[in-house]
Short mmCIF file of C-alpha atoms and ligand atoms in Angstrom, two decimals:
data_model
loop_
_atom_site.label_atom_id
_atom_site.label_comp_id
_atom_site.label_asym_id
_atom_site.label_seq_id
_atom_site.Cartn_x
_atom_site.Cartn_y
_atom_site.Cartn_z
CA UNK F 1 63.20 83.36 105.48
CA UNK F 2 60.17 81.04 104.84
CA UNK F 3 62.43 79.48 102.23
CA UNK F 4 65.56 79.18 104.43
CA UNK F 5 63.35 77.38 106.79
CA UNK F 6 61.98 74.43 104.73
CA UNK F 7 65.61 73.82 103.43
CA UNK F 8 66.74 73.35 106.63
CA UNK F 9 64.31 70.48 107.15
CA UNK F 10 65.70 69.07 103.93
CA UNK F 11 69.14 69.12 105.89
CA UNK F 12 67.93 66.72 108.57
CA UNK F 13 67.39 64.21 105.81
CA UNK F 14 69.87 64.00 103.44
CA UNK F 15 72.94 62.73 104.93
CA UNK F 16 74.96 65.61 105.49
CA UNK F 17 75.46 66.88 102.01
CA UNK F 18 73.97 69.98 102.78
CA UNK F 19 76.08 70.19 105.25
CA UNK F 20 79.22 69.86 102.38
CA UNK F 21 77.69 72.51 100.46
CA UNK F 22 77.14 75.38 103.30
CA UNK F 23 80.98 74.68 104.07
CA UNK F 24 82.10 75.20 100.00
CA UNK F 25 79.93 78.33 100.62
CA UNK F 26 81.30 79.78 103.52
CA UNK F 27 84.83 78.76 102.04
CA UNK F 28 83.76 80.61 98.88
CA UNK F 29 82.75 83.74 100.86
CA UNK F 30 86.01 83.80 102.70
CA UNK F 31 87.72 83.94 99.14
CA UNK F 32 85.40 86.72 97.88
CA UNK F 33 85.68 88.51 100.59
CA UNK F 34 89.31 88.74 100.89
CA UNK F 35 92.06 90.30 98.86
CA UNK F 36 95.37 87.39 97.92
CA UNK F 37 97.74 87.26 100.34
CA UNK F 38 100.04 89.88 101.18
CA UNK F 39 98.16 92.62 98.97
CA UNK F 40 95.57 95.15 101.10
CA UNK F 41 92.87 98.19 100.69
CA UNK F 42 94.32 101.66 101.68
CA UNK F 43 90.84 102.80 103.20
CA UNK F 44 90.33 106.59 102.99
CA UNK F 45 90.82 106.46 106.99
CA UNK F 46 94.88 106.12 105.45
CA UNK F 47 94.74 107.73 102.43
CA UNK F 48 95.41 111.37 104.10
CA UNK F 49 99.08 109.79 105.03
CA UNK F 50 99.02 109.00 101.30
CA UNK F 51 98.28 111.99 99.93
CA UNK F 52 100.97 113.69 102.26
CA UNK F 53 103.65 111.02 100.57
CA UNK F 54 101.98 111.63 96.93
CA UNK F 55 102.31 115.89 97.88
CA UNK F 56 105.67 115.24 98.54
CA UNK F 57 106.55 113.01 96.09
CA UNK F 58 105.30 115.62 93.57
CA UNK F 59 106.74 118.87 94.97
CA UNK F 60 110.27 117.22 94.98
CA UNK F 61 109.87 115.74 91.58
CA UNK F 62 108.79 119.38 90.69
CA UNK F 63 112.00 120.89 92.89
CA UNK F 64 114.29 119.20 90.61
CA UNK F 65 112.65 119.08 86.99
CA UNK F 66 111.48 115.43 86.50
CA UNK F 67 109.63 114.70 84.33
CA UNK F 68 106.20 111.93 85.16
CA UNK F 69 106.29 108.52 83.38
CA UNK F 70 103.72 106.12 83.94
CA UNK F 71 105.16 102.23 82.40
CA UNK F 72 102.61 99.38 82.42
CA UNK F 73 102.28 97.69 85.44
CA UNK F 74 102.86 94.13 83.20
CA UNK F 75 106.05 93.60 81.17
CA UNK F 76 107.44 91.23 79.15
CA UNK F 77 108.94 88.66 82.07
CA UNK F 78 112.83 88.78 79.96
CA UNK F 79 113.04 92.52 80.36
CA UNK F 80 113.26 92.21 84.46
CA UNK F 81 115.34 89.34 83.62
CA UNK F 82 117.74 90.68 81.67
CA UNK F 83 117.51 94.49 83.79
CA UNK F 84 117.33 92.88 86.94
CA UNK F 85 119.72 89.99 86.43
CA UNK F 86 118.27 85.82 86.31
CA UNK F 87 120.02 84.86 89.27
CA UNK F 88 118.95 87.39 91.77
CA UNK F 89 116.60 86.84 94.41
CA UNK F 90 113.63 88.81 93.55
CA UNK F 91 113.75 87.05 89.77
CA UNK F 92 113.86 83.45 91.01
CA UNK F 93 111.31 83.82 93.80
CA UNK F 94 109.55 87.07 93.76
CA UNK F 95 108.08 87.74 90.20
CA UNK F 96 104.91 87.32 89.90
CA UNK F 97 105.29 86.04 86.32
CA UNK F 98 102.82 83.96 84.08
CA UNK F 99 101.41 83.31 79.89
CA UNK F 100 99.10 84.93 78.92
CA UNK F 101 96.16 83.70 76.96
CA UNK F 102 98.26 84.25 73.90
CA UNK F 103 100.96 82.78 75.33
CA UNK F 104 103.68 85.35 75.84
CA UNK F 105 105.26 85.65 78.97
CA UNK F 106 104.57 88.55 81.14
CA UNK F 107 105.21 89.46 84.52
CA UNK F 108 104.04 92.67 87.06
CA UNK F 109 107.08 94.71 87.76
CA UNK F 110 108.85 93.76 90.70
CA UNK F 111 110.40 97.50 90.44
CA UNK F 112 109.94 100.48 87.97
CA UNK F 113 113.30 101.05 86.97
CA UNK F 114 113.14 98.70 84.28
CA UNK F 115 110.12 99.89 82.52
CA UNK F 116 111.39 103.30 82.51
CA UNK F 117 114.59 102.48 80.94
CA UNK F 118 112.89 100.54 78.38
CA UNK F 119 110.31 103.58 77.68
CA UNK F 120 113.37 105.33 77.56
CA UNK F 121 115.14 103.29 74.29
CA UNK F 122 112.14 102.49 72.98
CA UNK F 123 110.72 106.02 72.52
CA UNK F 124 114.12 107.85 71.75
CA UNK F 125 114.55 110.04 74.86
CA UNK F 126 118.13 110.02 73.85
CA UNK F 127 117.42 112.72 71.88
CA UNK F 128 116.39 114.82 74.66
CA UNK F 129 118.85 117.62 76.06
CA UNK F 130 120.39 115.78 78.90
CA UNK F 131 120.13 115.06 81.67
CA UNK F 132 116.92 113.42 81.32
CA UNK F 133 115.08 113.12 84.68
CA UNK F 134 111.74 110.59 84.90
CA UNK F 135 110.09 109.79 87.78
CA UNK F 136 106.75 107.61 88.65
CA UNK F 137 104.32 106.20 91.26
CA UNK F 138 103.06 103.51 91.32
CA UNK F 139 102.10 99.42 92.61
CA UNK F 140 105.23 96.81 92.34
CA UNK F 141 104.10 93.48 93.03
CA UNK F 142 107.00 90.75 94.78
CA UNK F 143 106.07 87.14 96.02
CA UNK F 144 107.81 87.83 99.51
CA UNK F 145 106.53 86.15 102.54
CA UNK F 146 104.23 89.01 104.03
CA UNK F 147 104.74 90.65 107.71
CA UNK F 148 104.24 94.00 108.76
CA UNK F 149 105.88 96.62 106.33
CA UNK F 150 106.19 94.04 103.65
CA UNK F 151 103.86 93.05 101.23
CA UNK F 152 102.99 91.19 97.97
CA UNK F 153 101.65 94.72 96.39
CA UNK F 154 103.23 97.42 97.49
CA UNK F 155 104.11 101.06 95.93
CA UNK F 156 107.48 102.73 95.06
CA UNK F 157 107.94 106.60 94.38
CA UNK F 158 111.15 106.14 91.25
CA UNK F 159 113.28 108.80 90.12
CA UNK F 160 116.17 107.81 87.26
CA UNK F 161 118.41 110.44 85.94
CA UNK F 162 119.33 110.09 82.24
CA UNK F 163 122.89 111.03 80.64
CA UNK F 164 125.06 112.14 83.22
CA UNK F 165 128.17 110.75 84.58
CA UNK F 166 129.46 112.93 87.05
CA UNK F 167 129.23 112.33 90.86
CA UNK F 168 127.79 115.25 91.90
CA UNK F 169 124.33 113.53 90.49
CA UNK F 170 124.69 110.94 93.11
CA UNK F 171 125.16 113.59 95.56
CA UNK F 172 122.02 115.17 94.12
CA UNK F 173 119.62 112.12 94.81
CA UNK F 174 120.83 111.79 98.00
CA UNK F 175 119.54 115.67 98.70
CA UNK F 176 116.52 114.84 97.11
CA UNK F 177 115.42 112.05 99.12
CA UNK F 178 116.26 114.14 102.09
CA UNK F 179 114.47 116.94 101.31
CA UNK F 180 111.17 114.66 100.62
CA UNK F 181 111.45 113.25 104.37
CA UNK F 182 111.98 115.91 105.87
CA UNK F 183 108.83 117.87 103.98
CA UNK F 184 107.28 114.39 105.85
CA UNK F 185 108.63 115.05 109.22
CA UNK F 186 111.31 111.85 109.42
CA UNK F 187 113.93 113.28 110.85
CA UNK F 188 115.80 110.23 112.10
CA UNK F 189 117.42 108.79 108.72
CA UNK F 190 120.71 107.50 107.94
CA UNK F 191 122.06 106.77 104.08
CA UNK F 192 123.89 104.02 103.75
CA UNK F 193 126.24 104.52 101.30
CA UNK F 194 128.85 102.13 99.28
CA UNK F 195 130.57 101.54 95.63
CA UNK F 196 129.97 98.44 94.06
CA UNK F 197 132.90 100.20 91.22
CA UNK F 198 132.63 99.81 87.28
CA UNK F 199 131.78 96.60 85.67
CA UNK F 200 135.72 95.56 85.94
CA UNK F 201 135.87 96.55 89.63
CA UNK F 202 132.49 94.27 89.99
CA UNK F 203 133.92 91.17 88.19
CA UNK F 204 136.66 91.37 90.42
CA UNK F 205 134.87 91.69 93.56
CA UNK F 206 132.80 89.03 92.63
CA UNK F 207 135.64 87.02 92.05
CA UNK F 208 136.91 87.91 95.42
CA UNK F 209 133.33 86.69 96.88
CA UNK F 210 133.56 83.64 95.52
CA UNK F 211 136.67 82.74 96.64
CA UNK F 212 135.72 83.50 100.59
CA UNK F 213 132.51 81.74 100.14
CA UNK F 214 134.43 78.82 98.59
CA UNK F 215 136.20 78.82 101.48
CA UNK F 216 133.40 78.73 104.21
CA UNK F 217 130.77 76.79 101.90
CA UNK F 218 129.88 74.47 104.97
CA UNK F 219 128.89 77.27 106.92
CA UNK F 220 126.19 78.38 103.65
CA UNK F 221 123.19 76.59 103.20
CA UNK F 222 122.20 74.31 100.48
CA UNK F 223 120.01 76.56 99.11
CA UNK F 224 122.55 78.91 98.09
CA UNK F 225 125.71 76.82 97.63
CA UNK F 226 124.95 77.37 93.71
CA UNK F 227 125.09 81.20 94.11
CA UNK F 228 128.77 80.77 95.43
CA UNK F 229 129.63 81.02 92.16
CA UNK F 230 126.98 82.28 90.01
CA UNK F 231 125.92 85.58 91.93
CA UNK F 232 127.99 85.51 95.83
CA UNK F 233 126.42 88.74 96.20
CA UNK F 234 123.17 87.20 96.93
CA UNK F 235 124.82 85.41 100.00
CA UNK F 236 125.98 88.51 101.32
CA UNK F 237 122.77 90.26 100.48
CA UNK F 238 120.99 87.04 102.91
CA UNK F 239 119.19 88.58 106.06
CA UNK F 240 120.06 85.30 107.47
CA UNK F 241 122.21 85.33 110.65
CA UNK F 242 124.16 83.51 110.38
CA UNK F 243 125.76 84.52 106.74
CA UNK F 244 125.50 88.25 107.91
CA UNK F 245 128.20 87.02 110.51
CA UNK F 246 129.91 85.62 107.40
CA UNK F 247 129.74 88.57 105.55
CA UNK F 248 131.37 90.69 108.35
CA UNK F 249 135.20 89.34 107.28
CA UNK F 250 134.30 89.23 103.63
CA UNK F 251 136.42 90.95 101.47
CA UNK F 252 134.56 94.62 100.80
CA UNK F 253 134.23 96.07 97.42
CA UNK F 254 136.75 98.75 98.01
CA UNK F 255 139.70 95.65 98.17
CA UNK F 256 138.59 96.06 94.25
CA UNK F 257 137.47 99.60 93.49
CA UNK F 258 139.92 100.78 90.46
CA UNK F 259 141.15 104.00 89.95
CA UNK F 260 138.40 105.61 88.63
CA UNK F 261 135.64 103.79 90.92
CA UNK F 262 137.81 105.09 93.72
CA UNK F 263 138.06 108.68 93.03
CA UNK F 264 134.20 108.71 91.95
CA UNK F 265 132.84 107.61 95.39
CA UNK F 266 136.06 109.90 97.13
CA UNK F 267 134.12 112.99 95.08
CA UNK F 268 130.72 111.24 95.97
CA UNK F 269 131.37 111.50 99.89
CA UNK F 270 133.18 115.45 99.28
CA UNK F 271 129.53 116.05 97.96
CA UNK F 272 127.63 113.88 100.94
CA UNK F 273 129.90 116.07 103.53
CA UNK F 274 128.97 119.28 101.79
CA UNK F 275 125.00 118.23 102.20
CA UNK F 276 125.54 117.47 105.86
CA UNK F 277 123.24 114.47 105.87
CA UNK F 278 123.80 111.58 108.05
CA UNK F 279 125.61 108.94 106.39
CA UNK F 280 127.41 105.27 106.97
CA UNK F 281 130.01 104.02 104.84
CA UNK F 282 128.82 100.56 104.75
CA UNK F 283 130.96 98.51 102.52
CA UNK F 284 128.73 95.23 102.45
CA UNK F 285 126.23 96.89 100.82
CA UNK F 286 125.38 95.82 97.28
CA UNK F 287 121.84 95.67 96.92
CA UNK F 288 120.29 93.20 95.19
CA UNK F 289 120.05 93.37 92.03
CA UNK F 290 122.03 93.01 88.77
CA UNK F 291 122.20 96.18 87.39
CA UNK F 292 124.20 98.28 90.08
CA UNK F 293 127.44 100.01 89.01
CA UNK F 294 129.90 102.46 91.00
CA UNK F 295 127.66 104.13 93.96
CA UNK F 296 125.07 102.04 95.82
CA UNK F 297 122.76 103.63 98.69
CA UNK F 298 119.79 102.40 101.25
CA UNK F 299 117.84 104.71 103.26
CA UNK F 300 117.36 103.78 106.87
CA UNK F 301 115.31 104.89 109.49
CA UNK F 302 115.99 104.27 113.38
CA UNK F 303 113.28 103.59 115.91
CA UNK F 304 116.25 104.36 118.66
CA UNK F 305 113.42 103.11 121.62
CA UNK F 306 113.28 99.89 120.00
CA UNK F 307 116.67 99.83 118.11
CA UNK F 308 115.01 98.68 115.23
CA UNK F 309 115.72 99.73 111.59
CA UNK F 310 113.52 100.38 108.82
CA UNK F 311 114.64 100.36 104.78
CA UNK F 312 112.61 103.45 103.30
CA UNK F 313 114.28 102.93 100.17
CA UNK F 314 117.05 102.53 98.07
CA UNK F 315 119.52 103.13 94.75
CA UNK F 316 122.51 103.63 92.83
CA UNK F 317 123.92 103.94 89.63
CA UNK F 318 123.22 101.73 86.64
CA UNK F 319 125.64 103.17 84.08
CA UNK F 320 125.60 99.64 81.54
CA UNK F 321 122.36 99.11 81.82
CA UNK F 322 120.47 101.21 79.07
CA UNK F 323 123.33 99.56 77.02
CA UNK F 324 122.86 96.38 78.13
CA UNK F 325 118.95 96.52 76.69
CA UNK F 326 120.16 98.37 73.07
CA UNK F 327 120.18 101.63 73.89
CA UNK F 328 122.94 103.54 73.35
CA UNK F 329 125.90 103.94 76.30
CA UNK F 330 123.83 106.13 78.98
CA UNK F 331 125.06 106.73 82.47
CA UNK F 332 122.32 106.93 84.87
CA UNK F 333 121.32 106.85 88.65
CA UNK F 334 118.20 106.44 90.23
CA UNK F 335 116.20 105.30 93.62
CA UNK F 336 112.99 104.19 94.56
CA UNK F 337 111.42 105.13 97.48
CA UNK F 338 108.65 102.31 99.82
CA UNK F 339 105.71 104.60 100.13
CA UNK F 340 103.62 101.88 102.38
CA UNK F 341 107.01 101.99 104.86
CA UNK F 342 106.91 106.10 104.49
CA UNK F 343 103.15 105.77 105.54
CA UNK F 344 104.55 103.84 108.46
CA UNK F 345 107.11 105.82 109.49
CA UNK F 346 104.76 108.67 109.50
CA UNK F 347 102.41 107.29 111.33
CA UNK F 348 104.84 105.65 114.09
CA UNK F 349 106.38 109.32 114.85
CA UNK F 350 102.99 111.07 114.52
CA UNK F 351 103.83 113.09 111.46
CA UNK F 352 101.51 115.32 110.18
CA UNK F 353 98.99 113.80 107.76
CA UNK F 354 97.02 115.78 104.62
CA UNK F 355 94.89 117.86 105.65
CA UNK F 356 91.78 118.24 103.09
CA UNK F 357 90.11 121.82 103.01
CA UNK F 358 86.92 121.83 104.50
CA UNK F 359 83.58 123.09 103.16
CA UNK F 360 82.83 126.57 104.49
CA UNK F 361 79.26 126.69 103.37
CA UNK F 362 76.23 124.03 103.75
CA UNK F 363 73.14 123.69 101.23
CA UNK F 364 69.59 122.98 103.33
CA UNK F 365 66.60 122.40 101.29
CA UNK F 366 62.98 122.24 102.30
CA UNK F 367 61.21 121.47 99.43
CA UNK F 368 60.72 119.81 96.41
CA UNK F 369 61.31 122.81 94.30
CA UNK F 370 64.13 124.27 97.00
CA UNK F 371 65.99 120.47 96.24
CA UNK F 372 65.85 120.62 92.65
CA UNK F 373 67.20 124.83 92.75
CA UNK F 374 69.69 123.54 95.28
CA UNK F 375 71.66 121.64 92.42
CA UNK F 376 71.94 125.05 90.27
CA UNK F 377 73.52 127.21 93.60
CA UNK F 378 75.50 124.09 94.69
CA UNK F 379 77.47 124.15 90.57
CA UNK F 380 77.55 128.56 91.47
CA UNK F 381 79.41 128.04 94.26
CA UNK F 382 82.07 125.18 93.29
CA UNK F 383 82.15 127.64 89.67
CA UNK F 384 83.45 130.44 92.32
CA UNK F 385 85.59 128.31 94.12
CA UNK F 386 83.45 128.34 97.83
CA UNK F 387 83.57 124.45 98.93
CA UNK F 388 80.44 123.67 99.65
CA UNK F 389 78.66 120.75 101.70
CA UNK F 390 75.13 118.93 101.57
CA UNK F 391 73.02 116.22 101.95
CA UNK F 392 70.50 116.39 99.36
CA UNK F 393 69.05 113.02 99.98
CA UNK F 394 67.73 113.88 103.23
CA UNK F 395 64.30 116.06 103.19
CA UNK F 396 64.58 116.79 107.10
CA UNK F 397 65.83 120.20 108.45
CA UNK F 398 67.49 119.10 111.98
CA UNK F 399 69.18 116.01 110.09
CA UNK F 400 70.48 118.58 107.40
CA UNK F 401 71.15 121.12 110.49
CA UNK F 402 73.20 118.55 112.41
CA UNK F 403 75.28 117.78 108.80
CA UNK F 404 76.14 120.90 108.78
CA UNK F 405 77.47 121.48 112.36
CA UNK F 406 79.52 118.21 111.99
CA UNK F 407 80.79 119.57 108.83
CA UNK F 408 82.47 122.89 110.97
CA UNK F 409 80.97 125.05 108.23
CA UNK F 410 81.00 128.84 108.20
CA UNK F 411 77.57 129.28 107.19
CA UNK F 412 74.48 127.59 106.01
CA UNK F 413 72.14 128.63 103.33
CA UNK F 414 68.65 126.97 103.91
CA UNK F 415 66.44 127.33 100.66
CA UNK F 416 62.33 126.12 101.69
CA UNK F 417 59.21 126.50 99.36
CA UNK F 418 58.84 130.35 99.91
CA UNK F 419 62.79 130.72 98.87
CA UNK F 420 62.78 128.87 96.13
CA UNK F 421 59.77 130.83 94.67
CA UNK F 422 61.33 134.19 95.63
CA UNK F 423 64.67 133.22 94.37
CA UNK F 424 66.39 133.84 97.65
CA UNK F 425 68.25 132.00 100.25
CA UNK F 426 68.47 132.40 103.70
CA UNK F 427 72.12 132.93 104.96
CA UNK F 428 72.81 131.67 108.63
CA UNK F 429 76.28 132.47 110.16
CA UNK F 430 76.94 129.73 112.48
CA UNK F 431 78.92 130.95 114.66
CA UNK F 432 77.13 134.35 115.40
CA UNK F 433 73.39 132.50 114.42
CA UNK F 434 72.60 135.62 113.16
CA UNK F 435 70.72 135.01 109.85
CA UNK F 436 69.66 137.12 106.57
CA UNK F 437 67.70 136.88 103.52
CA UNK F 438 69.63 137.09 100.59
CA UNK F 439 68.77 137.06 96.46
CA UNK F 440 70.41 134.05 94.51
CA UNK F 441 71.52 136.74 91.87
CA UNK F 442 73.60 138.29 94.58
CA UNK F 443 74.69 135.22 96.96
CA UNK F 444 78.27 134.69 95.40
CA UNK F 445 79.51 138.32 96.20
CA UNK F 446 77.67 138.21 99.73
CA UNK F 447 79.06 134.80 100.37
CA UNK F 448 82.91 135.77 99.59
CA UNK F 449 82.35 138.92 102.24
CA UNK F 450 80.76 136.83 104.72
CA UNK F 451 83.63 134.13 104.63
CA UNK F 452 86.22 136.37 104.41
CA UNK F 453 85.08 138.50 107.99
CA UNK F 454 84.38 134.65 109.58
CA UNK F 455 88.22 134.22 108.76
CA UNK F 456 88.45 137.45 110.82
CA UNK F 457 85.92 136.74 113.75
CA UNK F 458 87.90 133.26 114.09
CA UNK F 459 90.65 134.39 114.23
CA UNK F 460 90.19 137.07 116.91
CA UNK F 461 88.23 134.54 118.96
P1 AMP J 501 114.27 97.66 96.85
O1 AMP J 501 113.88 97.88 95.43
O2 AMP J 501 114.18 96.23 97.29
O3 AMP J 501 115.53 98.32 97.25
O4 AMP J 501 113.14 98.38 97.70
C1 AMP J 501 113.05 99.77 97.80
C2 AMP J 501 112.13 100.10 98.94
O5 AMP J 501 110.84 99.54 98.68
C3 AMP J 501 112.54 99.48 100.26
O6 AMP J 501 113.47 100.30 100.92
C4 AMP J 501 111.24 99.43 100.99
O7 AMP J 501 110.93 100.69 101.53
C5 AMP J 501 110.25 99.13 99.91
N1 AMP J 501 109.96 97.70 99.84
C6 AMP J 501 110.70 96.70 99.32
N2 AMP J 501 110.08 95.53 99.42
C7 AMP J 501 108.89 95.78 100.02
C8 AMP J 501 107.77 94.98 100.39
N3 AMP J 501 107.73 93.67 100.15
N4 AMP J 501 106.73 95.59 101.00
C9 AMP J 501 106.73 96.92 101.24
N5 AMP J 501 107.74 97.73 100.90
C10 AMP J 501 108.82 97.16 100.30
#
């Protein structure tokens, strides 16, 4: 303080400088004491939501035999090149890509499937009885411009199947991502569904693209005038108003499904039918990236008060792709789920959240001695599984008292000097206040019957 005072005086006489530095230092602060742009803390306020998505995400992965991969979070940059494709939108303005100090160049995975299909090659799971099912959490970083529901670091749930070309597997995912919101309580989904066809059918689509755009280039920004020819799905990927009015008379992808494309999505939507989700044939969609072959899908959910739509995630098939990296010819589908816009969605309809179990039993300790014997019955009780709450750090018995009431335990065991000699405890039921001396030899078996008739007593009350 004393200190703080005499440099102020030094402020008043040299020439503002001071006055420099305290701004450098405030501007410092603010950068310390933020995170970059567009990337956030989940406080533990949120992280019951979390764990919900994370249960769910588990169970389902468990439901249908996937296996969990977990892929560095940094990659070499020409693997999402080559997986993702150069021109698309996420590789020329979204990847967070730079050299490292030994100069090779790295980026953090704009999406998971990547990684997993190189873990895939690289570690011979083509060995594996087929199909081969992988599936991972995790943070995917994008340089997008940040709003609500989209950030710089966010996390994707990923499942890719493995070896299998048949379209009942497409069908499959679809059930699975329906099955994981509705164990989350989001009822009001629809899956847009389309078929980008084989490689041939694409090339000839694309073709078809480029032609239309061709003809409208005046009404297509500058911007993207090069993608005309180079990747026209991008334009009709563009949010932009004006080109999704464009897109509405493009030609669709079916005008070039072949034979086999066609009767793959025709068994596809059999399968969809037999699931009875809710689904919309929507034949602009192509998603954005490279790698897409035959079925393509997006998972929407409607706010129907405010109209608006929210993408919860997305997928398809990528039958060339573990090809396309030198593995050998692999069929495969997969879909990644947004968990920060499942979090969302959870918490704009009121869905029900984790619930953690709560401690049935508190620890009170009067003593020096009762404190230190407190740590031995505290690693009894966790031993036989009985949750237990305390606050050790505090000596005082209504501070410890009013822990335990705020905690909603079933009974408190309060340990003082004479206790702690005696090598008993005295047990308090809370609800009842009745209380008892018990020995420490004995507690665990009295504890378990004292719980289990409080389970009763609530109950009945
Ligand atoms: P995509 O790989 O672009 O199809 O994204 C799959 C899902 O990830 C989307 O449906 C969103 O739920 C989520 N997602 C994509 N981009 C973002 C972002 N910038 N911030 C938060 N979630 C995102």
């Amino acid at each position: 303080m004393v200190k703080n005072k005499k440099e102020n005086k030094k402020t008043q006489t040299d020439g503002g400088r001071t006055k420099t530095v305290k701004k450098e230092v405030k501007l410092e602060q603010q950068l310390v004491l933020q995170p970059p742009r567009g990337m956030r803390d989940i406080l533990p306020g949120d992280q019951p939501y979390w764990q919900q998505v994370r249960n769910a995400l588990t169970k389902v992965s468990q439901e249908w035999g996937f296996g969990r991969i977990d892929t560095p979070i940094v990659e070499f940059e020409r693997l999402f090149l080559r997986s993702i494709g150069e021109t698309t939108e996420v590789a020329q303005k979204e990847m967070y890509s730079f050299a490292t100090r030994g100069n090779d160049r790295v980026a953090l995975r704009p999406e998971h499937t990547a990684g997993t299909v190189r873990a895939y090659i690289q570690h011979g799971m083509n060995v594996l009885p087929k199909p081969v099912k992988l599936f991972s959490i995790g943070p995917v970083y994008r340089y997008d411009r940040p709003q609500e529901g989209r950030y710089r670091e966010f996390y994707q749930g990923n499942f890719d199947i493995y070896g299998e070309m048949d379209p009942i597997l497409d069908a499959q995912v679809i059930q699975m991502a329906s099955r994981l919101l509705a164990i989350l309580g989001i009822k009001d989904v629809v899956f847009r569904v389309n078929s980008v066809g084989t490689p041939a059918s694409r090339i000839a689509y694309k073709r078809a693209l480029t032609r239309y755009f061709t003809k409208h280039k005046k009404s297509i920004p500058a911007s993207l005038q090069e993608m005309i020819t180079v990747n026209p799905f991008r334009i009709l990927d563009a949010k932009d108003e004006a080109l999704c009015a464009l897109a509405v008379d493009a030609p669709t992808s079916l005008d070039s499904l072949d034979d086999e494309s066609r009767t793959h999505f025709d068994k596809f939507i059999t399968y969809l039918d037999e699931l009875g989700v809710v689904y919309e044939h929507d034949v602009n969609l192509v998603r954005g990236l490279d790698y897409y072959t035959q079925t393509v899908f997006e998972i929407v959910a409607r706010d129907t008060s405010s109209q608006r739509q929210y993408s919860l995630g997305g997928g398809g098939r990528y039958d060339n792709l573990i090809e396309s990296l030198g593995g050998e010819p692999t069929p495969a589908i997969g879909f990644g789920l947004g968990l920060d816009r499942l979090v969302l969605e959870m918490k704009r309809i009121n869905a029900q959240a984790y619930e953690a179990p709560r401690p049935r039993v508190f620890i009170v300790q009067l003593s020096e001695l009762a404190k230190k014997k407190s740590l031995t019955i505290f690693a009894q009780l966790q031993k036989a599984g009985i949750l237990t709450a305390e606050s050790f750090g505090r000596g005082n018995l209504t501070s410890q008292l009013r822990k335990a009431s705020r905690a909603g335990v079933d009974i408190t065991l309060i340990m003082g000097q004479k206790e702690a000699l005696d090598e008993t405890v005295i047990m308090k039921r809370m609800l009842s206040g009745t209380q008892e001396t018990v020995s420490q030899d004995k507690l665990v078996p009295i504890l378990r019957k004292a719980l289990k008739e409080s389970i009763v007593v609530k109950k009945i009350k």
